[in-house]
Short mmCIF file of N, CA and C in Angstrom, two decimals:
data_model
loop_
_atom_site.label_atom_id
_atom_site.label_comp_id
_atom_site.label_asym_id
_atom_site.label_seq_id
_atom_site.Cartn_x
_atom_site.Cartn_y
_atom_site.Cartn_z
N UNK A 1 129.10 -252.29 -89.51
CA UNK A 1 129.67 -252.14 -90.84
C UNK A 1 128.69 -251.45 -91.79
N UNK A 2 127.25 -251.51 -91.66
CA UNK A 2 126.06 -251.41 -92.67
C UNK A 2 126.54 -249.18 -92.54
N UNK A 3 126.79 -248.95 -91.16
CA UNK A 3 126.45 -248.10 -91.06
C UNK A 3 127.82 -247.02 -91.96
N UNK A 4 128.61 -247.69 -91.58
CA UNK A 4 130.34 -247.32 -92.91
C UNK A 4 129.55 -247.44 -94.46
N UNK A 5 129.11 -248.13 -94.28
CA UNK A 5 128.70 -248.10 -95.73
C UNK A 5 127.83 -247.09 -96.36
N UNK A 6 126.50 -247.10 -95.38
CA UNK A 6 125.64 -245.78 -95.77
C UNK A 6 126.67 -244.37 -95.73
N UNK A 7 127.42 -244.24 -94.90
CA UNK A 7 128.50 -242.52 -94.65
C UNK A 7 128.97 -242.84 -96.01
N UNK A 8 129.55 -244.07 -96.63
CA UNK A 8 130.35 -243.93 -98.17
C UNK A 8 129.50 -243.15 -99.35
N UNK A 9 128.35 -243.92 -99.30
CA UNK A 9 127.14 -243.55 -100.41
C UNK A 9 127.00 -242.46 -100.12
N UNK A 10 126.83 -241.72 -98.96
CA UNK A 10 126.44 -240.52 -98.92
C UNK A 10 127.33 -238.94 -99.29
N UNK A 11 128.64 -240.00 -99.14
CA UNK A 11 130.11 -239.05 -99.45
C UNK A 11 129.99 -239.54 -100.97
N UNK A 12 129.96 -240.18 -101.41
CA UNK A 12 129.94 -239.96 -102.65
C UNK A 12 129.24 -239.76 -103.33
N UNK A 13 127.62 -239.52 -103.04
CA UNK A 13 126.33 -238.78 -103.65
C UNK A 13 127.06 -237.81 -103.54
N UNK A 14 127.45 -237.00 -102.94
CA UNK A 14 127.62 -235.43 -102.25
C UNK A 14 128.61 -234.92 -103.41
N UNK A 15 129.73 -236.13 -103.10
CA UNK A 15 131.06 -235.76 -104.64
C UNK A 15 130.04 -235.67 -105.41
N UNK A 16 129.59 -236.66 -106.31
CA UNK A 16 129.33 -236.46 -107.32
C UNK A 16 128.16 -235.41 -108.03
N UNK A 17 127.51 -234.74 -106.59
CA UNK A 17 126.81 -233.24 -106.90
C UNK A 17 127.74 -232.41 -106.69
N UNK A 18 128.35 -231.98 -105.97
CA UNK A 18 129.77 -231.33 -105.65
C UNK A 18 130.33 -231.39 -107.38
N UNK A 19 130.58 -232.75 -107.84
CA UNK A 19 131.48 -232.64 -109.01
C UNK A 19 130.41 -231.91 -110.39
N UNK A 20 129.28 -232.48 -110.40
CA UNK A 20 127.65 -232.12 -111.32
C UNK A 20 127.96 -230.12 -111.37
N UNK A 21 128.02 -229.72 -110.01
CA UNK A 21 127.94 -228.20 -109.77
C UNK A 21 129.13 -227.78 -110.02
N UNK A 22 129.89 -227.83 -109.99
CA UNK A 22 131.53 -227.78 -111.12
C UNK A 22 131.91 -228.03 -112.27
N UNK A 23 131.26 -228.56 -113.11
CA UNK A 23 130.43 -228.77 -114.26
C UNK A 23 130.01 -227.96 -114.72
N UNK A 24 128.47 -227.82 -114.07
CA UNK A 24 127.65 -226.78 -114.47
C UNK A 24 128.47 -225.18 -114.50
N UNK A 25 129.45 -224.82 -113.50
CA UNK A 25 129.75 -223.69 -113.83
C UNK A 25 130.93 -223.61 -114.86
N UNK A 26 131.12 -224.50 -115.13
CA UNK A 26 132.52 -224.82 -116.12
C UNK A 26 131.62 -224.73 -117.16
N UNK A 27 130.42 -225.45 -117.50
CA UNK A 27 129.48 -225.15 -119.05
C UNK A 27 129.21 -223.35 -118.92
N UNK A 28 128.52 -223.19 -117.56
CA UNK A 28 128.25 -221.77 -118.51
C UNK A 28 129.16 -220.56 -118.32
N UNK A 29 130.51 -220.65 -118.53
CA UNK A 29 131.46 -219.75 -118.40
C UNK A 29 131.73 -220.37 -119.75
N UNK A 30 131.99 -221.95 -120.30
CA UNK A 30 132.03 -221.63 -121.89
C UNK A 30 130.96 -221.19 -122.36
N UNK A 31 129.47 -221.45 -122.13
CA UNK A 31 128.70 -221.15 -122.78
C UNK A 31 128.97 -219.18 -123.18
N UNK A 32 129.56 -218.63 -121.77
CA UNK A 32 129.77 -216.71 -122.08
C UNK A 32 130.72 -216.85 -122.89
N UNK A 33 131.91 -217.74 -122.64
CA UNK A 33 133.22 -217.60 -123.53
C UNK A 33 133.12 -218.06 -125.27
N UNK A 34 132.19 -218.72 -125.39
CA UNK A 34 131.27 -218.93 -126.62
C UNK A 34 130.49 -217.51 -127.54
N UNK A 35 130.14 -216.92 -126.72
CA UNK A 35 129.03 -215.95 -126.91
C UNK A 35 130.66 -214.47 -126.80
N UNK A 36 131.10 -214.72 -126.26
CA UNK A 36 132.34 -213.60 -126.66
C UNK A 36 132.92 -213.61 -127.98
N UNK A 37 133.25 -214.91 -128.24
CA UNK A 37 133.90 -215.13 -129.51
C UNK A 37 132.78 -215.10 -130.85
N UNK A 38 131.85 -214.98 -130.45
CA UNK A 38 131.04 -214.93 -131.56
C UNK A 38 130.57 -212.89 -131.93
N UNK A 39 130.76 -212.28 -130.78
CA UNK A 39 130.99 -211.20 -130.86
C UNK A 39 131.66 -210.33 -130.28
N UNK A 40 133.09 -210.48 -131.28
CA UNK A 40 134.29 -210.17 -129.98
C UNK A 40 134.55 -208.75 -130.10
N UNK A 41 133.56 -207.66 -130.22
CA UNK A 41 133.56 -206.59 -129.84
C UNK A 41 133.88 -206.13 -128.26
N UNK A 42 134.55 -205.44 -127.75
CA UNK A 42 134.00 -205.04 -126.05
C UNK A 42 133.02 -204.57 -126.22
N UNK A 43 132.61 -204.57 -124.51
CA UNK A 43 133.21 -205.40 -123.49
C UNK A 43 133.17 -206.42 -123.57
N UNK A 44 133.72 -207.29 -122.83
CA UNK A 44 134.21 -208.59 -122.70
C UNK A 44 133.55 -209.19 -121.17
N UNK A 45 133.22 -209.64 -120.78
CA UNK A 45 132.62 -209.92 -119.22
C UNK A 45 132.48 -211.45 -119.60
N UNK A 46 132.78 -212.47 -118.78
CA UNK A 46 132.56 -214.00 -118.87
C UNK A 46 133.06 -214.36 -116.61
N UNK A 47 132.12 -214.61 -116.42
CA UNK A 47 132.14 -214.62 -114.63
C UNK A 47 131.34 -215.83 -114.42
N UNK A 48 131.88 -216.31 -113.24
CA UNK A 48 131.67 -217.50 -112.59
C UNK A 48 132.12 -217.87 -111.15
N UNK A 49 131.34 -218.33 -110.13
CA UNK A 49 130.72 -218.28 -109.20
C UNK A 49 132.68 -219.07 -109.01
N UNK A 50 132.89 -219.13 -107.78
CA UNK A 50 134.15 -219.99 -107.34
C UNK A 50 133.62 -220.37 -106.03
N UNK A 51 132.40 -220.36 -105.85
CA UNK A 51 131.83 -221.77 -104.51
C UNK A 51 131.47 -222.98 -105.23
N UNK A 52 131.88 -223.23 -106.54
CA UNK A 52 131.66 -224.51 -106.30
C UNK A 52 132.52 -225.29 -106.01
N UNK A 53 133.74 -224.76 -106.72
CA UNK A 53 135.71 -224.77 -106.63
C UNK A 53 135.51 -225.20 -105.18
N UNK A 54 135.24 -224.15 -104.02
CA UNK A 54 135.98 -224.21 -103.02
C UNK A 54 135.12 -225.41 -102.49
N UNK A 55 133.51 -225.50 -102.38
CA UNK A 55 132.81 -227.18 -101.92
C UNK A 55 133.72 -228.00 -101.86
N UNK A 56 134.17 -227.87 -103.46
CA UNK A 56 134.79 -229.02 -104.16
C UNK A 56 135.67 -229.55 -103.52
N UNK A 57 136.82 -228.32 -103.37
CA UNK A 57 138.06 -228.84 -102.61
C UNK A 57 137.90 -229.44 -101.01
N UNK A 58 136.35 -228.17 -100.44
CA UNK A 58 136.31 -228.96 -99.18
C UNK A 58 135.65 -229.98 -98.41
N UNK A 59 135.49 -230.62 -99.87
CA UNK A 59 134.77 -231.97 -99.68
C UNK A 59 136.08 -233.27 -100.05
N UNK A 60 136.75 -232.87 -101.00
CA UNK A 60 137.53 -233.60 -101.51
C UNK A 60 138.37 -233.94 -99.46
N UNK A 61 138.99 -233.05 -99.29
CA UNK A 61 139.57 -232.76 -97.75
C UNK A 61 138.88 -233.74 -96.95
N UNK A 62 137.64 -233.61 -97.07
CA UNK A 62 136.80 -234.51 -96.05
C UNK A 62 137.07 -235.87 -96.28
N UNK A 63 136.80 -236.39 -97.18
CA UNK A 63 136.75 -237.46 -98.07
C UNK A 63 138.36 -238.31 -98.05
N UNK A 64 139.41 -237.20 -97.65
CA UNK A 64 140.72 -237.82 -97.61
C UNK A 64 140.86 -238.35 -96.00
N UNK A 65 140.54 -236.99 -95.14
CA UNK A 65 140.53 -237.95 -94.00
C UNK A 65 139.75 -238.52 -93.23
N UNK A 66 138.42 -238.56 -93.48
CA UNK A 66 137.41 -239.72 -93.32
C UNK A 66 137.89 -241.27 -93.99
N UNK A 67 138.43 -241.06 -95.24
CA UNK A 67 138.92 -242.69 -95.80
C UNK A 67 140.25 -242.43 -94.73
N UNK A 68 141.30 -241.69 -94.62
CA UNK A 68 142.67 -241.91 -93.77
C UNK A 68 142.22 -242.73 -92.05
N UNK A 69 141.29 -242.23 -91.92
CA UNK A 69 140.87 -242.84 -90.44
C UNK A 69 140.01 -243.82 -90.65
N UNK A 70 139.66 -244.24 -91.87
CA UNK A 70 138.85 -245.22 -91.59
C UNK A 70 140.09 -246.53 -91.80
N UNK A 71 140.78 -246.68 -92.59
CA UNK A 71 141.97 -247.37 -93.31
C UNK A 71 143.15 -247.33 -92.06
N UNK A 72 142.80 -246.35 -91.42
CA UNK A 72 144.72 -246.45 -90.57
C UNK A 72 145.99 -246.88 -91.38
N UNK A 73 145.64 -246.05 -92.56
CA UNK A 73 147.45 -245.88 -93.29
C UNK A 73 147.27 -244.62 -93.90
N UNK A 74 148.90 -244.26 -94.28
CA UNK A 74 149.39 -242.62 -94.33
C UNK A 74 149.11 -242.77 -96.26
N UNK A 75 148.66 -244.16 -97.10
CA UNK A 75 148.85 -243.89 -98.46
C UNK A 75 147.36 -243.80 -98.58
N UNK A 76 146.64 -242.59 -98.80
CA UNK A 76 145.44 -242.77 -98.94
C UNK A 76 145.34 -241.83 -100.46
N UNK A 77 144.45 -242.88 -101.70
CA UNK A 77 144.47 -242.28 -102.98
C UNK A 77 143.66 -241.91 -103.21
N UNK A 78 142.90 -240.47 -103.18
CA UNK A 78 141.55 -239.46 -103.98
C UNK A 78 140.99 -240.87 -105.35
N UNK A 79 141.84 -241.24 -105.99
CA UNK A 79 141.20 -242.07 -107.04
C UNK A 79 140.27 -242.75 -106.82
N UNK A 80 140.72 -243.71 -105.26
CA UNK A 80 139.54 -244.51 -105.15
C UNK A 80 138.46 -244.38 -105.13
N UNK A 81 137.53 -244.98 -105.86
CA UNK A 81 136.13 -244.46 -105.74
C UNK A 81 135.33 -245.53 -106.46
N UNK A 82 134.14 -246.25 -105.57
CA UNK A 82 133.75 -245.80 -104.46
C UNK A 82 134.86 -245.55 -103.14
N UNK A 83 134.27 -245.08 -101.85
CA UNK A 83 134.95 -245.37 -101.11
C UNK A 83 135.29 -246.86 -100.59
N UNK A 84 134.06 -247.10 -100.45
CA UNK A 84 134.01 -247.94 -99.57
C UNK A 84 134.57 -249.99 -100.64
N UNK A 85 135.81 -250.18 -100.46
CA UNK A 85 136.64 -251.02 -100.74
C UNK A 85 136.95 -252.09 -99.47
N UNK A 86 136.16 -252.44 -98.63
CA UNK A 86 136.43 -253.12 -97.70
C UNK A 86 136.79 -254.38 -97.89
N UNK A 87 138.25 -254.59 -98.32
CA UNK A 87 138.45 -256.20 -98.61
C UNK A 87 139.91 -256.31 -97.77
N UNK A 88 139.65 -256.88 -96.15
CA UNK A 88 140.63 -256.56 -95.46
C UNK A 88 140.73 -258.55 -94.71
N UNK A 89 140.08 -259.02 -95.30
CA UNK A 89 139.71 -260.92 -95.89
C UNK A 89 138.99 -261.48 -96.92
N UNK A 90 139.04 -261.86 -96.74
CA UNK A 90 138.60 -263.17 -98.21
C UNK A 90 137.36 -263.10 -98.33
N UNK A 91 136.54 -262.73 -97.04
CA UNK A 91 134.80 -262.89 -97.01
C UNK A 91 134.90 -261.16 -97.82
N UNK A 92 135.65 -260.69 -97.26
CA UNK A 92 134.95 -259.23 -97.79
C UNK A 92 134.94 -258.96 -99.72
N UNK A 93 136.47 -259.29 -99.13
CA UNK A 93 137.09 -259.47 -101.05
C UNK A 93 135.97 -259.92 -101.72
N UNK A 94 135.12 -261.03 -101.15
CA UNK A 94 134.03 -261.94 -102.02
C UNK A 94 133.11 -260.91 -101.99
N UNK A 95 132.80 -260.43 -101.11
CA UNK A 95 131.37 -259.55 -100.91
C UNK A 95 131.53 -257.88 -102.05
N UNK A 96 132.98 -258.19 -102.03
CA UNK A 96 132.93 -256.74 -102.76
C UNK A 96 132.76 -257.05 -104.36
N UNK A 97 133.56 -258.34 -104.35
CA UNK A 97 133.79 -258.71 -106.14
C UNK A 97 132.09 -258.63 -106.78
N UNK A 98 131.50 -259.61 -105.76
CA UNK A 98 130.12 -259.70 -105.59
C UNK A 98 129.07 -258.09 -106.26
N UNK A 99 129.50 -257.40 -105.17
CA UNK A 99 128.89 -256.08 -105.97
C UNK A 99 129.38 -255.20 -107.16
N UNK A 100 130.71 -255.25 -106.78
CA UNK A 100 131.30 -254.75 -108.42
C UNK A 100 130.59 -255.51 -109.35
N UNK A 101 130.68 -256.93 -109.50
CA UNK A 101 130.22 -257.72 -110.76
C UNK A 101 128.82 -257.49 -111.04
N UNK A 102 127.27 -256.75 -110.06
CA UNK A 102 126.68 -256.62 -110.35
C UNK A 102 126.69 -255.03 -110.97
N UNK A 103 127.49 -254.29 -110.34
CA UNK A 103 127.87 -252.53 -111.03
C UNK A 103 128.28 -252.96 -112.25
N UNK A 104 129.01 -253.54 -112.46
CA UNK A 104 129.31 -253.43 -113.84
C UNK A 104 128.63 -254.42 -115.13
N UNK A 105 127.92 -255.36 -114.84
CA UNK A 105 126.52 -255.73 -115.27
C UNK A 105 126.18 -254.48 -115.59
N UNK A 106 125.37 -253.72 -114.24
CA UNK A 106 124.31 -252.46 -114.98
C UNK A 106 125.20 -251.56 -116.18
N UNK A 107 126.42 -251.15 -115.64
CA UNK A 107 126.63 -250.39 -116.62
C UNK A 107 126.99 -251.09 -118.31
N UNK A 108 126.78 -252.02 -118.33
CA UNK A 108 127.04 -253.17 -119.99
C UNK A 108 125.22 -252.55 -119.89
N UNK A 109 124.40 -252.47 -119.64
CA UNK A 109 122.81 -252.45 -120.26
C UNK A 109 122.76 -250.88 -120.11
N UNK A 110 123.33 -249.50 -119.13
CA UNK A 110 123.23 -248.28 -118.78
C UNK A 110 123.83 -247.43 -120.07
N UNK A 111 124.91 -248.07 -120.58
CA UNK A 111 125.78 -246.98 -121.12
C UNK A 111 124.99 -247.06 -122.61
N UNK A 112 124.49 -248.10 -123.44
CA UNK A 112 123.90 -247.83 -124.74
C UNK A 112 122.28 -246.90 -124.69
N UNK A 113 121.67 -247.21 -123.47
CA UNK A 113 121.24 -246.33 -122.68
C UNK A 113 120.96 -244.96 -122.95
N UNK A 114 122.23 -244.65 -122.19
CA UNK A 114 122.68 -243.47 -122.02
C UNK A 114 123.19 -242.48 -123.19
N UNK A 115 123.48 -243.43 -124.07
CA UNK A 115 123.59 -243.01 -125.74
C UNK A 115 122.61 -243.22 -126.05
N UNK A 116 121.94 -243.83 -126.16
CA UNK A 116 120.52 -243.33 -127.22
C UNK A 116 119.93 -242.06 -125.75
N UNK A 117 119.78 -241.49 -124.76
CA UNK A 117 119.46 -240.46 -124.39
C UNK A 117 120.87 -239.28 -124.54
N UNK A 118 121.60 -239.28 -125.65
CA UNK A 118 122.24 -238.39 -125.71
C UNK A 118 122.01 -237.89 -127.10
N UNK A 119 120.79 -238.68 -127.76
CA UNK A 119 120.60 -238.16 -129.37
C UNK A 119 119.75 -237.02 -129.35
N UNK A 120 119.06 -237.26 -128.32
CA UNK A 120 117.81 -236.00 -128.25
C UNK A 120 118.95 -234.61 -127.50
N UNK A 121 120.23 -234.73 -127.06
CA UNK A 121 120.55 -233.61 -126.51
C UNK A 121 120.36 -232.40 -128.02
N UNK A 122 120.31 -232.53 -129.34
CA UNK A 122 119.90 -231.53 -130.03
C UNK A 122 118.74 -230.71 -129.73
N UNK A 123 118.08 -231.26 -129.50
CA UNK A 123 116.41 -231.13 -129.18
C UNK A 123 116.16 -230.83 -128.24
N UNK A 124 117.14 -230.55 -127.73
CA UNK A 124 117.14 -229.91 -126.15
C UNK A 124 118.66 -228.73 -125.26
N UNK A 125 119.12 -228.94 -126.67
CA UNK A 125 120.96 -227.73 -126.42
C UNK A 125 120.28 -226.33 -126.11
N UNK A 126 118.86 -225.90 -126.50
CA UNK A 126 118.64 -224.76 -126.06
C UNK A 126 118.14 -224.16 -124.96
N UNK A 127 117.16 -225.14 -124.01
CA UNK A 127 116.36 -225.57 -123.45
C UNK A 127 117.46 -226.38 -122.07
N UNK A 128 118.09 -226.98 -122.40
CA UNK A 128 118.69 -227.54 -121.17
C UNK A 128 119.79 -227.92 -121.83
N UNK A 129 121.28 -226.69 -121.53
CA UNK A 129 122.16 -226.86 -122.02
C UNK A 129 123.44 -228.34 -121.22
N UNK A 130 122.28 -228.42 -119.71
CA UNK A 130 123.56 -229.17 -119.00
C UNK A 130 122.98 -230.75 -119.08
N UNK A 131 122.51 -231.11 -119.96
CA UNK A 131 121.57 -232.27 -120.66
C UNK A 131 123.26 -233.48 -120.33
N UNK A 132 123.94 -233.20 -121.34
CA UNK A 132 124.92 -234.21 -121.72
C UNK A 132 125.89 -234.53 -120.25
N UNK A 133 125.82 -233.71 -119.47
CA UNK A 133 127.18 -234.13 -118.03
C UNK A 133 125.50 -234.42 -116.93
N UNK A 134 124.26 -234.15 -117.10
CA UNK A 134 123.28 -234.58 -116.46
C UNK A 134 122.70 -236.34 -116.63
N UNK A 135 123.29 -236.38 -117.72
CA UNK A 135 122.62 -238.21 -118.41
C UNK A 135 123.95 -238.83 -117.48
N UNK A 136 125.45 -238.91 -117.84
CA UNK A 136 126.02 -239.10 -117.09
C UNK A 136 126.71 -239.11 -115.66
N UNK A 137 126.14 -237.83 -115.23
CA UNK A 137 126.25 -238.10 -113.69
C UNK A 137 124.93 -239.04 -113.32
N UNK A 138 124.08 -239.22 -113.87
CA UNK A 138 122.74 -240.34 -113.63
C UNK A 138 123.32 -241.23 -113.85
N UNK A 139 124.30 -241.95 -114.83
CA UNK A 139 124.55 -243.31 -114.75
C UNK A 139 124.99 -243.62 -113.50
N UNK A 140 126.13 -242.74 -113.44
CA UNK A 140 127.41 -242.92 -112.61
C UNK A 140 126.43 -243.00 -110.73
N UNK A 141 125.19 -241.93 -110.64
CA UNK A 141 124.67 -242.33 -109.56
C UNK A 141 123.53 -243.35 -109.05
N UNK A 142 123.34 -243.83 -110.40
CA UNK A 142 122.21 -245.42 -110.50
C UNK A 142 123.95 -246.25 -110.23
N UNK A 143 124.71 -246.18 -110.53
CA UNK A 143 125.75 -247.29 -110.67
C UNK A 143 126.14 -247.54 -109.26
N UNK A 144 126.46 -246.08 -108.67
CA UNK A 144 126.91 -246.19 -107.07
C UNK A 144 125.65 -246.81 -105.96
N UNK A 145 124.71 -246.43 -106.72
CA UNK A 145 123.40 -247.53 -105.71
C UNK A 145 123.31 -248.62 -106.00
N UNK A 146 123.75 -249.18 -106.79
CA UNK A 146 123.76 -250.55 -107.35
C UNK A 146 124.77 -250.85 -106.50
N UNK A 147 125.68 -250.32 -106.80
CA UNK A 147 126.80 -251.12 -105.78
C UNK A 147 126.45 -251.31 -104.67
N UNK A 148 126.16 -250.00 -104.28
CA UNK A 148 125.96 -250.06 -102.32
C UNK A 148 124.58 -250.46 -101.93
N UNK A 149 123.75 -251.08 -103.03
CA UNK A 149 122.66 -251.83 -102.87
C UNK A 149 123.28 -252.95 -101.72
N UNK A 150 123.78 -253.59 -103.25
CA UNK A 150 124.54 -255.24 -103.44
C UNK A 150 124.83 -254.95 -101.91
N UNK A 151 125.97 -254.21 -101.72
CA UNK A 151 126.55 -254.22 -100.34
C UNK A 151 125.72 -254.30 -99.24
N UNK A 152 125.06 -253.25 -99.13
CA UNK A 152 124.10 -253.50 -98.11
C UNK A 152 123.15 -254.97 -98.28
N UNK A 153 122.93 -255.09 -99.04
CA UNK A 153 122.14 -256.82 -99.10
C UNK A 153 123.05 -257.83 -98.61
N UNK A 154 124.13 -257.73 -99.09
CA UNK A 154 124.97 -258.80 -98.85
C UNK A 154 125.72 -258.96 -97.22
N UNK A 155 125.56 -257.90 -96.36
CA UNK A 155 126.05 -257.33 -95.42
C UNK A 155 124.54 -257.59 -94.16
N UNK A 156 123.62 -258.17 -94.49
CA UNK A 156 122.39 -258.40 -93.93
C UNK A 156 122.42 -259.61 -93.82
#
């Protein structure tokens, strides 16, 4: 089971750089589409890479039927996330409530956090424009180790 668990963390580190690099090209196509409108003389040029699009999608793919075969049913929902939801008895159900309740602990002490490191994004919009979706994909990947800490501890 320990070893289902590490493939989850690792599929969902991957999303959530996969999702970070889809992001990033979504900021700096506004950042050109910004810089057009401020001088909307031609030419006009605003371009952006579409490998991160396609990762994206062909990770998302992975991710559907890696959970479809792990689950053996035809309703499998992209939403879920983490993957790894193993409550298929009562011990697991416990083991999972178990780590959720410590994920969401961290994030009650992460997220005020994470706001006071979003005051300095002024002090830094020039310098490191992808500051504000960088603080939050950090919560969100301290949060998924927390979980799959718990799990793995509890699973020992």
């Amino acid at each position: 089971m320990l070893s289902n668990v590490i493939k989850s963390y690792l599929l969902n580190v991957v999303s959530l750089l996969c999702a970070g690099w889809v992001l990033y090209d979504v900021l700096n196509l506004n950042a050109q589409l910004s810089e057009i409108m401020k001088h909307p003389e031609p030419p006009w040029e605003a371009t952006m890479s579409i490998s991160s699009f396609a990762s994206f999608i062909v990770l998302l793919i992975v991710i559907f039927f890696y959970y479809r075969a792990r689950k053996k049913t035809k309703n499998v929902s992209l939403l879920l996330f983490p993957l790894e939801f193993a409550e298929d008895d009562e011990r697991e159900k416990m083991m999972t409530a178990e780590a959720c309740k410590k994920a969401f602990v961290f994030l009650l002490f992460s997220f005020p956090i994470g706001g006071g490191l979003m005051t300095f994004y002024p002090l830094l919009s020039n310098s490191f424009s992808f500051y504000p979706v960088a603080v939050i994909l950090l919560l969100l990947l301290v949060q998924l180790t927390v979980y799959y800490v718990s799990i793995s501890k509890i699973y020992r």
